[in-house]
Amino acid sequence: MSACKRLLYIVKHRGIWPSIWRRNVTTWSPVGAAFNAKPHRRLELFEKNGLFGVPELSSPAGFEVTTKRALKDTRELVDKVCSSPPGAVTVETFDQLSDGLCKVADLADFVKVAHPDPSFREAAEKTCIEIGTVVEKLNTNVDLCRSLKNLLDNKEVLAQLDPETRKVAELFMFDFAISGIHLDEKLRKEAVKLHVKLLDLNNEFLMGSHLPNRIAKSAIPEHIHCHFATEGSFIQIGGLHAESSNDLVREVAYRIFLYPNSDLMECLEELLKCRNKLAKLVGYESYAHRALQGTMAKTPGKYQSHQPLILNLFPYRTAIDFEMIKDMKTKLNPHNAELMPWDPPYFSGVYNIEPSLYSPYFSLGSCMEGLNSLFTQLYGVSIMSEHPSAGEVWNDDVRKLAVVHETEGLLGYIYCDFFHRANKPHQDCHFTIRGGRQCQESGQYQLPLVVLMLSLPHPTKSAPTLLTPSMMENLFHEMGHAMHSMLGRTRYQHTTGTRCATDFAEVPSILMEYFATDYRVVNQFARHYQTGQPLPQSMVARLCESKKVCGAADTQLQIFYSALDQMYHGKPQNRSTTDILKDMQQKFYGLPYTPNTAWQLRFSHLIGYGAKYYSYLMSRAVASMVWKQCFVQDPLNRDMGERYRREMLAHGGGKEPMLMVEGMSRRKRLNYTEFAPLVCAI
């Protein structure tokens, strides 16, 4: 090996080992070390690469190049599918068409919210709108739809297709149906215009929902200034500070962060009107009816039929939790004992534990080691730190992980954008950058790429990043999404990983929360970052028990969010979104509305989960059943892990969710209504 090649090999493959913190007992594994040390800057000896390895994206101008190429390929594939006889090639070409557009649009969708360079964000936003417009036009392309209909109407050809291919063909036809393909030409054009308008409104609301609010320093007590970011004579508040033990900090953050923005309010009102108009145009009773097609719930009526059961059981249990939280608050602050909306998230997370006592045992590196150990034991999968190429990532803090199976080899890549920075959304998210698919044109499998985005504190000179228990649980949750993408070896990218029914997509991530709070799992990785001592058994027990406390209050909050989402997307109310929120909060939560706040303007899930926020409740019920039936006896059982991958993770959206749950639970004829009591039992 030449000296040059040896240098390349070392730069690309050597592990990163921390030299700052001395360990008395053990040493970090490479994946733990990669997250418990600041990354080494790469020597840019060779030509700079582009984002995610796309050469053109070394500059913002590259988005225009990739967009033009994608649109050129799209035109050629549309011609191909419209001129080919019906068969498996029809579905394969549809998927190739979808993949070409998604690889550009999904990447741009991430960059527009996460890249620190405004010029990259602006270029990505332009690409999102351009690709989105083309997609909506394709969804009302009569010739394209006819080619798929010819396949689905040909019973002889259809019988020769495997179940996955038939399912994907039906999903593509479903996209045509909800986009208004059945309308006349004039109305189809109107539907496209509404879709394009919604792209703009969605983007405007999503970006605005994450922007911080600011207030003059003189307007709030000086002694709490240190809890917030400052900008000259102003305090910037970019979140709710729900984990702060200081009542006043939580209250100020709540009142200022949720203070109404008239422009964003107008955007939300217009967005909801536009969604309703589109739904009515394409033949649905409401946007909620349109959105729930293709989910486990099927219709709003089926979801809403569970509300009496939930409303009868939860207020009593929630009242008990609120009384417990009020008692805790009274002990800490007898002069300010009234329970307010900014209190439950804090107190339900600290009952019987002090988060700061746990954090030294939950260094980011140790938590990543714990995830690696869990995945190895359940699936035979390892996560390995890998140096990204120069220009491949958008910030020096981003880590790249290769996901490798013990016999199948490389499964895909996870980019970990974990640390807080200015103008980065304060929301934990999973982004699919590229879906997995079997490429008929090359014979190779296209490996999935995903990004996990958190907002964790940076390591310091004296300590690595230390997580609170809730931060650790969120990390496990988001990694559940990532492994769904990695372990689903679907033939088509249209159904890859998390591209499944929305009310099933959260099952793998919520199931990971159960692993994160099981002492048999926590014991494997929770150890002090300085001494290497494991988290004492008594503290593990208290942590696990604390998750069972205030469960009704936490679930009641999710019920409120879900009901509000359904109301916004149901029959038009002819009143403001704030008036609707006041009524729904009183009916479904029980704590008073705080004047001059507009929580709905921070409800960013309205974009991706519009009319489907109930999915978190539904997914939690399914995950609870899977945990109790399959993992509670032994959370590290390899046979059960393999069954879970085979029955649930492997299919993505290529199989009906209830069939996957039946396969995992070994029960037949499950139906949606069985999970309503489980919501109440969580």
XYZ file of C-alpha atoms in Angstrom, residues 9 22 48 58 288 347 463 491-492 523 571 603 630 641:
14
model
C -7.244 4.568 4.816
C -9.778 9.677 32.321
C -14.580 18.495 -1.834
C -20.976 21.118 -2.687
C -59.770 14.349 8.129
C -43.197 17.225 37.491
C -17.424 16.496 30.546
C -38.207 -4.104 -2.896
C -39.738 -0.677 -3.520
C -28.088 -1.784 33.408
C -66.115 20.330 9.648
C -48.008 22.519 16.804
C -43.282 -10.419 23.234
C -35.977 -9.712 17.935
